[in-house]
CSV table of C-alpha atoms in Angstrom, one decimal:
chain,number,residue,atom,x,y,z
A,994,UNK,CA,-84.5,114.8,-26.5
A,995,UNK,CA,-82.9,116.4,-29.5
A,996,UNK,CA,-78.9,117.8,-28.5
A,997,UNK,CA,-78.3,120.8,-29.6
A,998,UNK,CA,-75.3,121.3,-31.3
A,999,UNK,CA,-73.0,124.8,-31.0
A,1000,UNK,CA,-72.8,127.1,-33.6
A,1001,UNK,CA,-69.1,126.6,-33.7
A,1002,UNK,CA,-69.2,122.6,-34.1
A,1003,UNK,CA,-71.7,123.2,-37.4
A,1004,UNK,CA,-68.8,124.6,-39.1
A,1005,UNK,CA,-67.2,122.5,-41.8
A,1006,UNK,CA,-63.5,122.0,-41.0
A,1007,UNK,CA,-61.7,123.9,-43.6
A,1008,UNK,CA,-64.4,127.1,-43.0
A,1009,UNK,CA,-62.4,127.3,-39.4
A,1010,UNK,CA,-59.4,126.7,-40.8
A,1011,UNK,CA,-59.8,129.6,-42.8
A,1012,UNK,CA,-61.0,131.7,-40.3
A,1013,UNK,CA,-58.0,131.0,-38.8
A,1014,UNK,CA,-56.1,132.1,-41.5
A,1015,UNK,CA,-58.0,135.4,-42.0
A,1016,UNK,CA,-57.8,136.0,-37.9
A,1017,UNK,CA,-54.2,135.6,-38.1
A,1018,UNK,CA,-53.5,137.9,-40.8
A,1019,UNK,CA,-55.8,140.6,-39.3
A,1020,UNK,CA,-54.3,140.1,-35.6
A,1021,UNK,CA,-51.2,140.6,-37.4
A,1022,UNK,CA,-52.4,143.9,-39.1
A,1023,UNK,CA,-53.9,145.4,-35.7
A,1024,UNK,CA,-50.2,144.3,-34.3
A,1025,UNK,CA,-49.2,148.2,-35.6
A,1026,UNK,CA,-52.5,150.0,-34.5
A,1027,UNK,CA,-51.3,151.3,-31.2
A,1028,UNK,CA,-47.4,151.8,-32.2
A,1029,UNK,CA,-48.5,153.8,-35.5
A,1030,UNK,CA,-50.9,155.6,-33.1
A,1031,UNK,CA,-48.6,156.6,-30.5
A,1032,UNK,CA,-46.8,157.9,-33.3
A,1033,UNK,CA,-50.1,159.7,-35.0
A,1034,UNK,CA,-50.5,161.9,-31.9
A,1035,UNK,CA,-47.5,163.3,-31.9
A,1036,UNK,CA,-48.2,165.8,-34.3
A,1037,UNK,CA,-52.0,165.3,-34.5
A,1038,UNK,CA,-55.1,166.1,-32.2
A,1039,UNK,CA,-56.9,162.7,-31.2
A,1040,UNK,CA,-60.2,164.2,-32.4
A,1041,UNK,CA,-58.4,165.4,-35.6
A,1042,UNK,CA,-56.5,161.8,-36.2
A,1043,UNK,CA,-60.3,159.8,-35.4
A,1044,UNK,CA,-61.8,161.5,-38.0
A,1045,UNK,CA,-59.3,161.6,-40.1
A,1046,UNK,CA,-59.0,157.9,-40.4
A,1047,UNK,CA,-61.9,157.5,-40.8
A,1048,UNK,CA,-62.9,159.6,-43.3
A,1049,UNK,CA,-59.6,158.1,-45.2
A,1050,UNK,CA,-60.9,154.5,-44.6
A,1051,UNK,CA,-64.7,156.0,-45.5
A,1052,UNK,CA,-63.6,157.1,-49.1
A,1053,UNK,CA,-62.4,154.1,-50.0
A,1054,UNK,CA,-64.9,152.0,-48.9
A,1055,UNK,CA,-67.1,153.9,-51.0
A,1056,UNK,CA,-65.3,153.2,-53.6
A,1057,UNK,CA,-64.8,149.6,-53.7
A,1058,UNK,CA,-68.4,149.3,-52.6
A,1059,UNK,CA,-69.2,151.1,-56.2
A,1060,UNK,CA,-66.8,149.2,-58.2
A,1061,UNK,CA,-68.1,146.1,-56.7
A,1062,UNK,CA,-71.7,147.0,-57.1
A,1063,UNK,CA,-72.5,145.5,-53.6
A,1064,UNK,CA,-76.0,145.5,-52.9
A,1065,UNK,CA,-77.3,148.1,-50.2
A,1066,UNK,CA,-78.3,146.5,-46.9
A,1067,UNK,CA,-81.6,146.2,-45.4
A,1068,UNK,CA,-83.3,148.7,-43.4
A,1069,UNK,CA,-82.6,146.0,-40.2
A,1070,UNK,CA,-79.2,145.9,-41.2
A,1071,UNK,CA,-78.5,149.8,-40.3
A,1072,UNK,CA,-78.9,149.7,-37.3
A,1073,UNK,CA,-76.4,147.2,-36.6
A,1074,UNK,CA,-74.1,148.9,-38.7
A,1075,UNK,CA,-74.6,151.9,-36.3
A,1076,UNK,CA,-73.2,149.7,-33.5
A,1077,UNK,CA,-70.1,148.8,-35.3
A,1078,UNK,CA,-69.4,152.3,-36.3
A,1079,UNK,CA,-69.7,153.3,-33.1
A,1080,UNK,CA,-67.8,150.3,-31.7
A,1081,UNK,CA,-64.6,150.1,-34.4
A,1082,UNK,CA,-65.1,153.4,-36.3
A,1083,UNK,CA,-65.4,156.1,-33.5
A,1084,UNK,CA,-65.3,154.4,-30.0
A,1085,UNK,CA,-61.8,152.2,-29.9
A,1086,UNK,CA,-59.9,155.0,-32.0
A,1087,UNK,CA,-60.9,158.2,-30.4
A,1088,UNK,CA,-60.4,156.6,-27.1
A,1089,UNK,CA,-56.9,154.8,-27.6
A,1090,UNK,CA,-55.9,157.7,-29.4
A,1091,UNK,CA,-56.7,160.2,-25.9
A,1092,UNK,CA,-55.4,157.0,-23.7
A,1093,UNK,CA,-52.0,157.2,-25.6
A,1094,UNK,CA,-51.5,160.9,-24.3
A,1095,UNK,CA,-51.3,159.3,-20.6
A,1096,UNK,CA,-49.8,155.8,-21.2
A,1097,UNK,CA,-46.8,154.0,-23.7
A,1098,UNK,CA,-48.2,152.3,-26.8
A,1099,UNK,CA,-46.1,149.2,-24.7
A,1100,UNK,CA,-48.7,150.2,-21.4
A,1101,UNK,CA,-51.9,149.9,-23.8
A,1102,UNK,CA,-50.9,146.3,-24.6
A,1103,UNK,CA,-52.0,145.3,-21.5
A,1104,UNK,CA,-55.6,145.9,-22.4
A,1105,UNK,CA,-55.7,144.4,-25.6
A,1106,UNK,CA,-55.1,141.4,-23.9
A,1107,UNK,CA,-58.4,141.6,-22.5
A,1108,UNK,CA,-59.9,142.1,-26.0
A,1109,UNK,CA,-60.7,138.3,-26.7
A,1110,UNK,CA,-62.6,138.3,-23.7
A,1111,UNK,CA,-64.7,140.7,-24.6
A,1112,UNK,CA,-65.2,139.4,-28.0
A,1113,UNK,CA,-66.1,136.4,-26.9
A,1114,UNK,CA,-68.9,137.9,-24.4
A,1115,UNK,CA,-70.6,139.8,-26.9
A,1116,UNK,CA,-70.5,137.0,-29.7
A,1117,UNK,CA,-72.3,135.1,-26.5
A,1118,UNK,CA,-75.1,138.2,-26.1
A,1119,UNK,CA,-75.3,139.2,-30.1
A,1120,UNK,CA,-74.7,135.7,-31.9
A,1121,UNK,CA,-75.8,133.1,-29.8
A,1122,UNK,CA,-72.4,131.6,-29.3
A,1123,UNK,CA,-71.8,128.9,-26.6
A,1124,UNK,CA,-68.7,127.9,-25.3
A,1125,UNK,CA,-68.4,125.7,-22.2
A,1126,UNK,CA,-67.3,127.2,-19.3
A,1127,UNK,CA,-63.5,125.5,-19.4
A,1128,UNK,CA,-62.8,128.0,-22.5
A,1129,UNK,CA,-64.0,131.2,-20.2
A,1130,UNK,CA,-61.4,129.4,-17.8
A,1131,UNK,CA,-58.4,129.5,-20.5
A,1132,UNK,CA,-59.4,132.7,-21.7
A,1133,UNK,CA,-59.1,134.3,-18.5
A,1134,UNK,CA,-55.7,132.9,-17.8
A,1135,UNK,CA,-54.5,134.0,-21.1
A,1136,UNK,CA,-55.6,137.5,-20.6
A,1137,UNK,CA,-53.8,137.5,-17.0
A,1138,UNK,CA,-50.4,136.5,-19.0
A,1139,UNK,CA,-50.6,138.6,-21.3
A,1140,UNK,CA,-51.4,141.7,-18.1
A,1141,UNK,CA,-48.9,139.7,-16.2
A,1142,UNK,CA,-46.1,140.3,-18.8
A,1143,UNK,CA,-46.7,143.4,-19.7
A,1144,UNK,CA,-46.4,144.6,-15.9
A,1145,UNK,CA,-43.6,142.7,-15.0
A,1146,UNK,CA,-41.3,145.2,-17.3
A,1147,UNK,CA,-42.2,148.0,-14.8
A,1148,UNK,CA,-44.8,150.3,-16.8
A,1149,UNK,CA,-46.2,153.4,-14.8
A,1150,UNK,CA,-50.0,153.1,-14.2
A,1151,UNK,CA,-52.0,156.3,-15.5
A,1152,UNK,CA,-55.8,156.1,-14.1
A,1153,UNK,CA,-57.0,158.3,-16.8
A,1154,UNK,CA,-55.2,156.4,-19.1
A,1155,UNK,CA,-56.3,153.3,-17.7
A,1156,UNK,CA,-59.9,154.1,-17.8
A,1157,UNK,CA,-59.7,154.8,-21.0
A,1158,UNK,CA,-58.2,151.8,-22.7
A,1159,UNK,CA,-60.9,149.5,-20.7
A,1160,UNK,CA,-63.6,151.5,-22.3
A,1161,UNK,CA,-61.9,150.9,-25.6
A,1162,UNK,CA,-61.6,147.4,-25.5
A,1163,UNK,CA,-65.5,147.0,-24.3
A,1164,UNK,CA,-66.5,149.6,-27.6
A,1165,UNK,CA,-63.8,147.2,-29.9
A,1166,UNK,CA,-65.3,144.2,-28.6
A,1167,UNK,CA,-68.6,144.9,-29.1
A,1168,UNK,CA,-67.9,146.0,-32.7
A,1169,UNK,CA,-66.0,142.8,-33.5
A,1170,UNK,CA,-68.5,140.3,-32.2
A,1171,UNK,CA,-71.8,142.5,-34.2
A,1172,UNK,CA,-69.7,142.7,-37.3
A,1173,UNK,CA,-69.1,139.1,-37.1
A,1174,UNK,CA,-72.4,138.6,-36.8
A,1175,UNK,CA,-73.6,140.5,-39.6
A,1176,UNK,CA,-70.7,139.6,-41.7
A,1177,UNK,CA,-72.2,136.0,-42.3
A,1178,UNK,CA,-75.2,138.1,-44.2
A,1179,UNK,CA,-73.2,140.5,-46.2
A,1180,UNK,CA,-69.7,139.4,-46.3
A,1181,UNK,CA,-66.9,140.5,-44.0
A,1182,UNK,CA,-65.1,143.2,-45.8
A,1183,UNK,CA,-68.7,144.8,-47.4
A,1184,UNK,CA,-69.5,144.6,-43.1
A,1185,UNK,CA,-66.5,147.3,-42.4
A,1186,UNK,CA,-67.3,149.1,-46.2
A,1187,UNK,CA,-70.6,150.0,-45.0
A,1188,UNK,CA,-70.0,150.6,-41.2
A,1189,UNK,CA,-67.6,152.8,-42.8
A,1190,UNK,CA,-69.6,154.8,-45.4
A,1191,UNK,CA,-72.3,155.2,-43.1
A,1192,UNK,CA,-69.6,157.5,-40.8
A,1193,UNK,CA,-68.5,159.4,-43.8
A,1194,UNK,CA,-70.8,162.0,-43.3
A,1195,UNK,CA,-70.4,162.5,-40.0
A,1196,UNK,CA,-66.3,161.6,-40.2
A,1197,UNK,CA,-65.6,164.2,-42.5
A,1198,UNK,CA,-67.6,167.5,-40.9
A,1199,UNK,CA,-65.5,166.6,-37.7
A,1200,UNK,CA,-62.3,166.4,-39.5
A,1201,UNK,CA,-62.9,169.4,-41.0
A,1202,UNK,CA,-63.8,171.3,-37.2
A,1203,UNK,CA,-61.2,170.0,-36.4
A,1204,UNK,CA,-58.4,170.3,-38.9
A,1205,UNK,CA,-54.8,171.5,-37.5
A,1206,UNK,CA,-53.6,175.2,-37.4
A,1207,UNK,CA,-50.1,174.0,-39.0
A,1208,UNK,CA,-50.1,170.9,-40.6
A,1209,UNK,CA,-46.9,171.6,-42.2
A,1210,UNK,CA,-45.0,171.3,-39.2
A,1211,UNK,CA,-46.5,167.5,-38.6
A,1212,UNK,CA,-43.3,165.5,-38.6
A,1213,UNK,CA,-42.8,162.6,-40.9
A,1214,UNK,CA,-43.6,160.1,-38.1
A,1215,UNK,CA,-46.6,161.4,-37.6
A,1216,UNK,CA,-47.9,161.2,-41.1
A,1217,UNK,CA,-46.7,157.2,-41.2
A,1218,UNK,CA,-49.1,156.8,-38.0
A,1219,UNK,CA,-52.1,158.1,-39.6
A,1220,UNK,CA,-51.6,156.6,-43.1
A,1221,UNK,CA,-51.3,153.1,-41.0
A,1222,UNK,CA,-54.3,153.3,-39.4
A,1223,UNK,CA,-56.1,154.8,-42.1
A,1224,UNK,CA,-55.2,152.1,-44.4
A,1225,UNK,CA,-54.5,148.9,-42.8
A,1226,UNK,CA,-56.5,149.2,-39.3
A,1227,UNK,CA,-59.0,151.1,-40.2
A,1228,UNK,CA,-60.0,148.9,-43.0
A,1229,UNK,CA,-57.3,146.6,-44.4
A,1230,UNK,CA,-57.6,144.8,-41.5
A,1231,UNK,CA,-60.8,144.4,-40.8
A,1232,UNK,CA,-61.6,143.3,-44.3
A,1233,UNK,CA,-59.2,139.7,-42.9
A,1234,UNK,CA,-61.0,140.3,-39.4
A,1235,UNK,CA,-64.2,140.2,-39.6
A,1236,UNK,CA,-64.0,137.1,-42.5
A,1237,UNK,CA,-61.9,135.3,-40.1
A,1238,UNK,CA,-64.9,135.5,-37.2
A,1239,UNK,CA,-67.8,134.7,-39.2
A,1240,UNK,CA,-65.8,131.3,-40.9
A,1241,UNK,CA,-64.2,130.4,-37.7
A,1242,UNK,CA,-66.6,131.8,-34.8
A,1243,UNK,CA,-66.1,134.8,-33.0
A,1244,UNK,CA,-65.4,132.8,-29.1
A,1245,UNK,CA,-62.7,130.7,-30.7
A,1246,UNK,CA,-60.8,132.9,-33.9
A,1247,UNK,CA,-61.2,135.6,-31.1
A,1248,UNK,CA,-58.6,134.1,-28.7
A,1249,UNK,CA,-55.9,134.9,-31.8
A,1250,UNK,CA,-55.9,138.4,-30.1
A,1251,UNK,CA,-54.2,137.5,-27.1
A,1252,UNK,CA,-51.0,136.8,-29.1
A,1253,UNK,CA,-51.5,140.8,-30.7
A,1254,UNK,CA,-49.2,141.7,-27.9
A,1255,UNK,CA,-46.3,139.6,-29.1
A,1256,UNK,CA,-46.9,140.1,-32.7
A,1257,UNK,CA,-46.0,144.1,-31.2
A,1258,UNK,CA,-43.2,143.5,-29.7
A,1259,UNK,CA,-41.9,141.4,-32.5
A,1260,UNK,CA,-42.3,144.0,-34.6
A,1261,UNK,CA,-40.9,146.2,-32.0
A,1262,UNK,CA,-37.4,144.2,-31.9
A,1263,UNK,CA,-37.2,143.9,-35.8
A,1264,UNK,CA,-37.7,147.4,-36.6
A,1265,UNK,CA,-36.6,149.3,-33.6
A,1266,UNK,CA,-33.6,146.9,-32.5
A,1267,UNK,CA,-35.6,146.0,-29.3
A,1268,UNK,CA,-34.7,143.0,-26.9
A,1269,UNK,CA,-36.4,139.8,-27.0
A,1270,UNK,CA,-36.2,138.9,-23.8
A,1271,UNK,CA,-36.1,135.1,-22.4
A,1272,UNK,CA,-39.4,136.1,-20.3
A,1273,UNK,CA,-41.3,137.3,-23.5
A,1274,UNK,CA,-40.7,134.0,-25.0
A,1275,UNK,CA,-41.7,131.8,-22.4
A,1276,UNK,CA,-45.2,134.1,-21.8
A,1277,UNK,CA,-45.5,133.7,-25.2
A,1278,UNK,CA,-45.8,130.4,-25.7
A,1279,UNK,CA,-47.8,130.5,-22.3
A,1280,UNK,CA,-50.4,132.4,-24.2
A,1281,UNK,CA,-49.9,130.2,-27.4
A,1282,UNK,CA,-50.9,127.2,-24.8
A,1283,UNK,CA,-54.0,129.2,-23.8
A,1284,UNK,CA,-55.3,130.0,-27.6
A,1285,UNK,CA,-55.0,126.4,-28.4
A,1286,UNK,CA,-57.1,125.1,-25.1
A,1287,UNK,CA,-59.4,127.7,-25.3
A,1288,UNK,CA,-60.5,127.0,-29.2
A,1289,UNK,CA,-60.7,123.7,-28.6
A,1290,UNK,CA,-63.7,124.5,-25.8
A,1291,UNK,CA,-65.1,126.9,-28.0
A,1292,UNK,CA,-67.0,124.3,-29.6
């Protein structure tokens, strides 16, 4: 009987190794989403600030897709394309964006703990991933001390809130693991170029609807947030992202997520004079502990 062998395992060392290096960088980049965010909608609507981005993003994408000459995808490919858009483009901003009315950017964090998770259980449905069962075993206990930490510094639950951000990590997941999928047939960052041209129509009519009354009176803060998410997470990003999960695998360069929460607070401390606390070190490296055991079953 011939042993199949995991998707994962087929990969030639330095190809994960690189996806590692990609993952990284984009974890790092998603680090600001929710801060610069937070900060967005304070001055604009969340409707306003989703298209917004995107249509920012969209532009751009259209043009390096021109300059670059990329070849149009196939008739099969749009359809996935749809699903990222939906997932990356529309889903996970409009609704963190509404979340971060009810919660702290500091509350969200909890649920992007949960975002490897997710990942990993549509790369299973959409690419045909198979990791043995001791990495769904890891992963969970990773996301738990990530939630754990998080609600050990006393954040105030907000049901609507709540609700919200566990949609938004099922939409984010789900666009992660298809455009890692489809990124291993057109390339990662012409994956998020498309997904995001393909919205542009549709992106700029809404922002239009839905442009502010008096957007002279946006504070300064407010314009950093958007220009953040515009640029870097809306497509900067995912360009390091989504090459990251198609060298690497989605299951295992996914699990880089769960240190996205530390990365934040990191930031946090540098720029805002935050404290580091003994507690957030040691779940740190208890999360570090869990990335490294999990990879290693992702094979």
């Amino acid at each position: 009987m011939t042993q199949q062998v995991s998707p994962a395992l087929d990969r030639p060392f330095d190809s994960r190794v690189a996806g590692l290096v990609n993952g990284m960088i984009g974890v790092i980049i998603f680090s600001g989403s929710l801060p610069a965010t937070r900060l967005a909608v304070t001055g604009f609507d969340p409707f306003f600030l989703t298209f917004a981005r995107g249509t920012i993003a969209g532009i751009l994408s259209l043009a390096l897709l021109l300059a670059f000459r990329e070849k149009r995808p196939s008739a099969a490919d749009l359809v996935s394309l749809a699903v990222i858009a939906l997932g990356v483009v529309v889903g996970f901003p409009l609704l963190t964006a509404i979340a971060l009315q009810h919660v702290t950017s500091a509350h969200s964090i909890v649920f992007i703990g949960l975002l490897p998770l997710a990942t990993a259980i549509f790369g299973v449905m959409r690419g045909g991933e198979r990791p043995k069962p001791v990495f769904w075993v890891f992963s969970a206990l990773g996301s738990v001390l990530v939630a754990g930490f998080a609600v050990s510094q006393g954040l105030t639950a907000s049901p609507l809130g709540d609700s919200l951000m566990l949609a938004a990590v099922i939409a984010c997941g789900l666009g992660y693991a298809e455009g890692a999928r489809l990124s291993k047939r057109l390339g990662g960052w012409q994956v998020i170029c498309w997904a995001l041209t393909i919205s542009l129509p549709v992106m700029a009519v809404g922002m239009v609807f839905a442009w502010p009354q008096n957007l002279a009176e946006v504070a300064a803060p407010a314009w950093g947030g958007l220009i953040y998410v515009s640029l870097f997470s809306m497509l900067i990003g995912f360009i390091f992202w989504y090459r990251g999960l198609a060298q690497g695998g989605t299951a295992s360069v996914g699990q880089l997520q769960l240190l996205q929460p530390f990365f934040g607070l990191a930031l946090a401390a540098t720029l805002l004079g935050e404290t580091v606390t003994p507690l957030m070190l040691v779940a740190t490296v208890g999360v570090i502990g869990c990335v490294a055991a999990a990879r290693r079953f992702a094979r």
